[in-house]
PDB file of C-alpha atoms in Angstrom:
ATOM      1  CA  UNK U 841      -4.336  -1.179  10.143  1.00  0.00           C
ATOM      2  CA  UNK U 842      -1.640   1.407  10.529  1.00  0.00           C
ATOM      3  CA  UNK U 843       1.148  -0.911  10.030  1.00  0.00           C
ATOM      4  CA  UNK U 844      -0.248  -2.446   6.709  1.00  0.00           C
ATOM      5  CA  UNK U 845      -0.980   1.482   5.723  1.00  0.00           C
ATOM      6  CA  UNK U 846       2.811   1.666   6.535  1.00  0.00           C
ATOM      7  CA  UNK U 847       3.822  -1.562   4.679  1.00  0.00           C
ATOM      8  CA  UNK U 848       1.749  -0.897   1.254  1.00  0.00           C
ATOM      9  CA  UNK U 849       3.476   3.198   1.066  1.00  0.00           C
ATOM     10  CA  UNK U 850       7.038   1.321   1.465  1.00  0.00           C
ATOM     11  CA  UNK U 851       6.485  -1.061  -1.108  1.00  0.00           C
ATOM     12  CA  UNK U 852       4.890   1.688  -3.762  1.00  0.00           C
ATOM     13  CA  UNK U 853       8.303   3.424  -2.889  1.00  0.00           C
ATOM     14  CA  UNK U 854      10.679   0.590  -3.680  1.00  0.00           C
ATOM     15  CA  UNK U 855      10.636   1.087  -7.691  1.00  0.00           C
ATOM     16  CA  UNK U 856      11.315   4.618  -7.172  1.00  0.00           C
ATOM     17  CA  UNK U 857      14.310   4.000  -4.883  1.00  0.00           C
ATOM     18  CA  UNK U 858      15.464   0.946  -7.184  1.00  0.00           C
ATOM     19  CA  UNK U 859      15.523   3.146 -10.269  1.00  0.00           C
ATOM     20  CA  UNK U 860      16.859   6.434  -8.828  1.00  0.00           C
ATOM     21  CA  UNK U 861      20.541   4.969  -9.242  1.00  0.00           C
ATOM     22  CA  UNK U 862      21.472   3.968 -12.839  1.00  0.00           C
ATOM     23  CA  UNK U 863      24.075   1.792 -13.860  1.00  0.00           C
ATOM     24  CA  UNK U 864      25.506   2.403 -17.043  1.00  0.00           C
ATOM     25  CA  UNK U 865      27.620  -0.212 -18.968  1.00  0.00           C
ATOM     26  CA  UNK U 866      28.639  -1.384 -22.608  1.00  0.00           C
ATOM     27  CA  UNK U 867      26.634  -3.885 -24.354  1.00  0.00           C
ATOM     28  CA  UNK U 868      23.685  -6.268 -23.122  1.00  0.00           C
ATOM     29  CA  UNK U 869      26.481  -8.797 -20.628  1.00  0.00           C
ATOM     30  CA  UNK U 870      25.293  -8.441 -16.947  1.00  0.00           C
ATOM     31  CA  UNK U 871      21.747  -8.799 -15.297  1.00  0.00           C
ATOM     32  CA  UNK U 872      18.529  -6.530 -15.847  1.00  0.00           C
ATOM     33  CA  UNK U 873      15.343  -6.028 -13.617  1.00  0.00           C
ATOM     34  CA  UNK U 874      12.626  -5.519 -15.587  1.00  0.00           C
ATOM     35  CA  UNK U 875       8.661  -5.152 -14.655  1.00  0.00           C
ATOM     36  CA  UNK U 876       5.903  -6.462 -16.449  1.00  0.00           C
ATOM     37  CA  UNK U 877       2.245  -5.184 -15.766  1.00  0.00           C
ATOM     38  CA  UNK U 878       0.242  -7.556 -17.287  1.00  0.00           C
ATOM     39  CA  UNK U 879      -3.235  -6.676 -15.968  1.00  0.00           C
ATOM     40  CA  UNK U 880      -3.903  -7.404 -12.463  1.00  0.00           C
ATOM     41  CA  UNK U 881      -1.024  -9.287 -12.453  1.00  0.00           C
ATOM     42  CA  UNK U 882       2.827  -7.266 -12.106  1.00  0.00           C
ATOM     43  CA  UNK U 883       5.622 -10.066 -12.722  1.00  0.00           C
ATOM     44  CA  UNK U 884       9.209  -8.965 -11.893  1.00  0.00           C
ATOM     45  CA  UNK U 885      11.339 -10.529 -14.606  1.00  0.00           C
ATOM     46  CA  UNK U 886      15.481 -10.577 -14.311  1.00  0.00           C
ATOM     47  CA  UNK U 887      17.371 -11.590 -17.038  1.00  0.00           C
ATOM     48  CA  UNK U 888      20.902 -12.463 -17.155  1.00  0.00           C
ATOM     49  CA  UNK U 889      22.794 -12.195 -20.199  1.00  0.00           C
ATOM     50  CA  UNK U 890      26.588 -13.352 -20.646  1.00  0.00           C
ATOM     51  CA  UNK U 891      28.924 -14.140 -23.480  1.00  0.00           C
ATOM     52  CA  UNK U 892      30.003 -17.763 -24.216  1.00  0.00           C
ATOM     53  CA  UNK U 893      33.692 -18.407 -25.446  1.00  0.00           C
ATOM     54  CA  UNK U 894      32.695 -18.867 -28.820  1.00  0.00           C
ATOM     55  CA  UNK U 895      31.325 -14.911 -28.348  1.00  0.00           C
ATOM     56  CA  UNK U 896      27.946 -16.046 -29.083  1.00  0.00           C
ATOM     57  CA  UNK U 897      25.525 -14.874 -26.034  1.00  0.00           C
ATOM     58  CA  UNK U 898      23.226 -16.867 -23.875  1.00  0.00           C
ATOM     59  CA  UNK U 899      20.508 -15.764 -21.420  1.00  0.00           C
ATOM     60  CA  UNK U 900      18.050 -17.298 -18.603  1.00  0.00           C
ATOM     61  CA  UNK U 901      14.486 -15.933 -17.811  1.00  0.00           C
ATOM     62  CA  UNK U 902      13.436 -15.542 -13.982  1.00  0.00           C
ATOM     63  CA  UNK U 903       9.932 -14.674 -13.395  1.00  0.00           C
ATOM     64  CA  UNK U 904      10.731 -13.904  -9.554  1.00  0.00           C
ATOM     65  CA  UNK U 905       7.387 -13.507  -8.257  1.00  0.00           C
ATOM     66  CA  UNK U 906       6.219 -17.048  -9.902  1.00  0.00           C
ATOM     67  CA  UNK U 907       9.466 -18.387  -9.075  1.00  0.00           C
ATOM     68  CA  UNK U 908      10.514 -19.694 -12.408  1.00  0.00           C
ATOM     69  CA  UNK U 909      13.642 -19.570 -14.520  1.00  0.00           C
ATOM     70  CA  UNK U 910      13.605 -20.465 -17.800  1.00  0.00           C
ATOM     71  CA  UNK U 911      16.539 -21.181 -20.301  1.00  0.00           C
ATOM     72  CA  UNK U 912      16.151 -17.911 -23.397  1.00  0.00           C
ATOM     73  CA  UNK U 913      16.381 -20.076 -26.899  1.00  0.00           C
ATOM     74  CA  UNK U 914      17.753 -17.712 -28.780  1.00  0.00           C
ATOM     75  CA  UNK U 915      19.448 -14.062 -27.676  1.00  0.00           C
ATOM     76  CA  UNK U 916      20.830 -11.491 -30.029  1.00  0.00           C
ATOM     77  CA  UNK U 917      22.530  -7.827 -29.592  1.00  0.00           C
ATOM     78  CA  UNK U 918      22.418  -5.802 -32.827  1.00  0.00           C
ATOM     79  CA  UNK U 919      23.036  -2.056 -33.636  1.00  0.00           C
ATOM     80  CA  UNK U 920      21.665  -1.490 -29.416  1.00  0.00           C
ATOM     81  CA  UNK U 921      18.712  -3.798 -30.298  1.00  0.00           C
ATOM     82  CA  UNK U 922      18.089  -6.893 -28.149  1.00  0.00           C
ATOM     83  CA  UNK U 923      15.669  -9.731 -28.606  1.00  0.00           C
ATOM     84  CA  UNK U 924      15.061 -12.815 -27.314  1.00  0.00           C
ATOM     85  CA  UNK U 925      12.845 -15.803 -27.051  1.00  0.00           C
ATOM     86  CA  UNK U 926      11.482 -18.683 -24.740  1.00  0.00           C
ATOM     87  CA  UNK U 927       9.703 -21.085 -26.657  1.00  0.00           C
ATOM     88  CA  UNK U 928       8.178 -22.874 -23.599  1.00  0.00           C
ATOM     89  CA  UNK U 929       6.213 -19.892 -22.787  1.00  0.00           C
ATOM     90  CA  UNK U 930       5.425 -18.835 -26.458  1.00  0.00           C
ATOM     91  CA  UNK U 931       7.414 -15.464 -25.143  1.00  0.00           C
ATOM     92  CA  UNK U 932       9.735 -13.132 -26.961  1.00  0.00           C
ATOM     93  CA  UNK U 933      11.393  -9.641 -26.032  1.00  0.00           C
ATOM     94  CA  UNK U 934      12.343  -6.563 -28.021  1.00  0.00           C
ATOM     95  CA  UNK U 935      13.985  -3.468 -26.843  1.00  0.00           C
ATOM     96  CA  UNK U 936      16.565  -0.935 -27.742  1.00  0.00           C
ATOM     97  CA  UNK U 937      19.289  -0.293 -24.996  1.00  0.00           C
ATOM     98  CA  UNK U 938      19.983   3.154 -24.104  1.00  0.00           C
ATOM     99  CA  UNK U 939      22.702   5.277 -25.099  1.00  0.00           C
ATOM    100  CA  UNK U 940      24.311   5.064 -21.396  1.00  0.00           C
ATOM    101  CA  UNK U 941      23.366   1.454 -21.797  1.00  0.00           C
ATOM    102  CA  UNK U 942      21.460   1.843 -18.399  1.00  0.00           C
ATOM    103  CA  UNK U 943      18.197   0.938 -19.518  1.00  0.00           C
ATOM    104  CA  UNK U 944      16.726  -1.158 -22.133  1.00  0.00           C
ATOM    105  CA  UNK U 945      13.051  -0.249 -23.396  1.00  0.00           C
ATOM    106  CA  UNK U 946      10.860  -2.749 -25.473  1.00  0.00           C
ATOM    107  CA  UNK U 947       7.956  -5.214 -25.446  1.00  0.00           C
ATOM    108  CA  UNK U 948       7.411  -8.105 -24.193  1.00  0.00           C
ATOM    109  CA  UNK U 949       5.008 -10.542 -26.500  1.00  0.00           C
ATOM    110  CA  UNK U 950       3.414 -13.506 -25.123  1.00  0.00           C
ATOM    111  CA  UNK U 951       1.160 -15.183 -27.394  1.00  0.00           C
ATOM    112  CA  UNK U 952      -1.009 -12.668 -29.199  1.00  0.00           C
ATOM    113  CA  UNK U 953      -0.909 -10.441 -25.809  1.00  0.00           C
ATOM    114  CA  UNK U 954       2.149  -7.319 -26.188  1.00  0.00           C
ATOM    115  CA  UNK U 955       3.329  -5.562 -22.686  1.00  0.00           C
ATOM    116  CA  UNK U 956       5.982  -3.021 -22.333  1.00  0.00           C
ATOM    117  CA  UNK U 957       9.138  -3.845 -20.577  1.00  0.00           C
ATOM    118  CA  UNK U 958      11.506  -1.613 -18.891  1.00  0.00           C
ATOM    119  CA  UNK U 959      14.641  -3.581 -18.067  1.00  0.00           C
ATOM    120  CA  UNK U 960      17.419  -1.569 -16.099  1.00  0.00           C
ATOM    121  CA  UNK U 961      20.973  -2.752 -15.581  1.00  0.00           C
ATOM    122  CA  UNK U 962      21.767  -3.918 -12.159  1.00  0.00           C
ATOM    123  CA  UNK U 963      25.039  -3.449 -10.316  1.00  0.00           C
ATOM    124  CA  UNK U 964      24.958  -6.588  -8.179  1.00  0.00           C
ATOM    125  CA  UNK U 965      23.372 -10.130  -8.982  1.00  0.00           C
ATOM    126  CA  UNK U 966      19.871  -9.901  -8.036  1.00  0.00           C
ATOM    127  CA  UNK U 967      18.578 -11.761  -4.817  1.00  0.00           C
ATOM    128  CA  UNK U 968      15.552 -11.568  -3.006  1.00  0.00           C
ATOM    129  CA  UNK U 969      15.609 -10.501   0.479  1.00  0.00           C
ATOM    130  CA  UNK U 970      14.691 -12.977   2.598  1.00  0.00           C
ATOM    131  CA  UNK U 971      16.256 -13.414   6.153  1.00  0.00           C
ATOM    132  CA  UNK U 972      15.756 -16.712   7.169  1.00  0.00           C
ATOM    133  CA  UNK U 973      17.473 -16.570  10.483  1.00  0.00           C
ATOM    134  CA  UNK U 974      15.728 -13.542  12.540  1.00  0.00           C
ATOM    135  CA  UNK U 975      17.787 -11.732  15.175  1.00  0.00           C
ATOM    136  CA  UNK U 976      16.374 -10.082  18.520  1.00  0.00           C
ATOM    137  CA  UNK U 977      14.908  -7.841  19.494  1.00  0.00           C
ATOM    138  CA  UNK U 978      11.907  -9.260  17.524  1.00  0.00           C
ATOM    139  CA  UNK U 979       8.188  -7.587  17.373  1.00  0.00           C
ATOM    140  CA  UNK U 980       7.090 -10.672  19.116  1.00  0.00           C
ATOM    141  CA  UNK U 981       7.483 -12.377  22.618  1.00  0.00           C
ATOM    142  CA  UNK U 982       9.108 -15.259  22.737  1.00  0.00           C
ATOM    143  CA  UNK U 983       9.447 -17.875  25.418  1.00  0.00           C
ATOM    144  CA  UNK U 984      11.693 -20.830  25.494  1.00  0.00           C
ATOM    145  CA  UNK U 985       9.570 -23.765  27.012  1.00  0.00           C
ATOM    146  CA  UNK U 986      10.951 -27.172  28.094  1.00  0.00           C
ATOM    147  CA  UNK U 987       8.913 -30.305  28.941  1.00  0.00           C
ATOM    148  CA  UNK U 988       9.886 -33.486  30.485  1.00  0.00           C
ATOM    149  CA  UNK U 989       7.591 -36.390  28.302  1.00  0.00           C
ATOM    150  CA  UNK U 990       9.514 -39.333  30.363  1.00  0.00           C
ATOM    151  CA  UNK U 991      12.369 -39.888  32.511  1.00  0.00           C
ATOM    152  CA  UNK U 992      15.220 -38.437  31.293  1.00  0.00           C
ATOM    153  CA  UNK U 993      13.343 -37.301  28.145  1.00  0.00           C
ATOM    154  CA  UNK U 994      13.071 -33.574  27.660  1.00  0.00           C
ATOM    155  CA  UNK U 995      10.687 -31.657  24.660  1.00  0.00           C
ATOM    156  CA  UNK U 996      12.111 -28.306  23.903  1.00  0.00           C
ATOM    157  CA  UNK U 997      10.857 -25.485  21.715  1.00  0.00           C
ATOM    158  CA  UNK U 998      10.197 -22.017  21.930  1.00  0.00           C
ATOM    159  CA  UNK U 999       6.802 -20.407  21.665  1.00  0.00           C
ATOM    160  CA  UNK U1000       6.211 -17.439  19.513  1.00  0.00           C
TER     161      UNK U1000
END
């Protein structure tokens, strides 16, 4: 019980650590974290925003907790306002981008549902951590087992 006590006080603290360093920039190019609180539900969206040769932008959706990404239909940047839309989801954005250009603060609209939407600028692509190859010392025991299931046949694995 102590451990999950442990576990749900770091992960209340996360959004406080993630948004005590801003990142300031020029214009809506790069890739924003944004959180949307949408009853019980709280949906971490990223969006990243870049400029095509022509100059016109372009933009994909990730909802990272329902492990989508969508393709945004249409994406504009006026006068430090920034909308977009995703027709597949019936889903559309509006926010106005901060004078540092840290932070952009709007609504997100979904159908006849509205939700407000911080998104912050992020220094580094965003990636989930997720270490797929563990390294010792683990909070486990481990023991590497081998059987023999015929001659000259050997079964290995390790039992966690």
């Amino acid at each position: 019980m102590v451990q999950r006590a442990w576990i749900l006080v770091v992960l209340l603290l996360v959004p406080a650590w993630a948004g005590a360093q801003r990142v300031t920039g020029t214009g809506p190019e790069g890739e924003w974290l944004g959180r949307l609180d949408a009853g019980p539900a709280t949906l971490r969206l990223v969006v990243r925003i870049e400029q095509t040769s022509a100059g016109a932008l372009r933009a994909t959706l990730n909802s990272v907790d329902q492990g989508a990404t969508m393709p945004v239909d249409a994406v504009a940047f006026d006068d430090g306002m920034l909308r977009f839309r995703v027709e597949d989801i019936d889903g559309s954005y509006e926010g106005t981008m901060a004078a540092d250009g840290s932070v952009i603060d709007g609504t997100w609209s979904q159908g006849v549902r509205a939700f407000p939407v911080r998104f912050s600028r992020l220094a580094e692509p965003f990636a989930l951590d997720r270490p797929q190859t563990p390294q010792p010392p683990f909070p486990y025991d481990t023991r590497d087992v081998t059987v023999e299931s015929a001659t000259g046949i050997s079964l290995a694995c390790t039992l966690i």
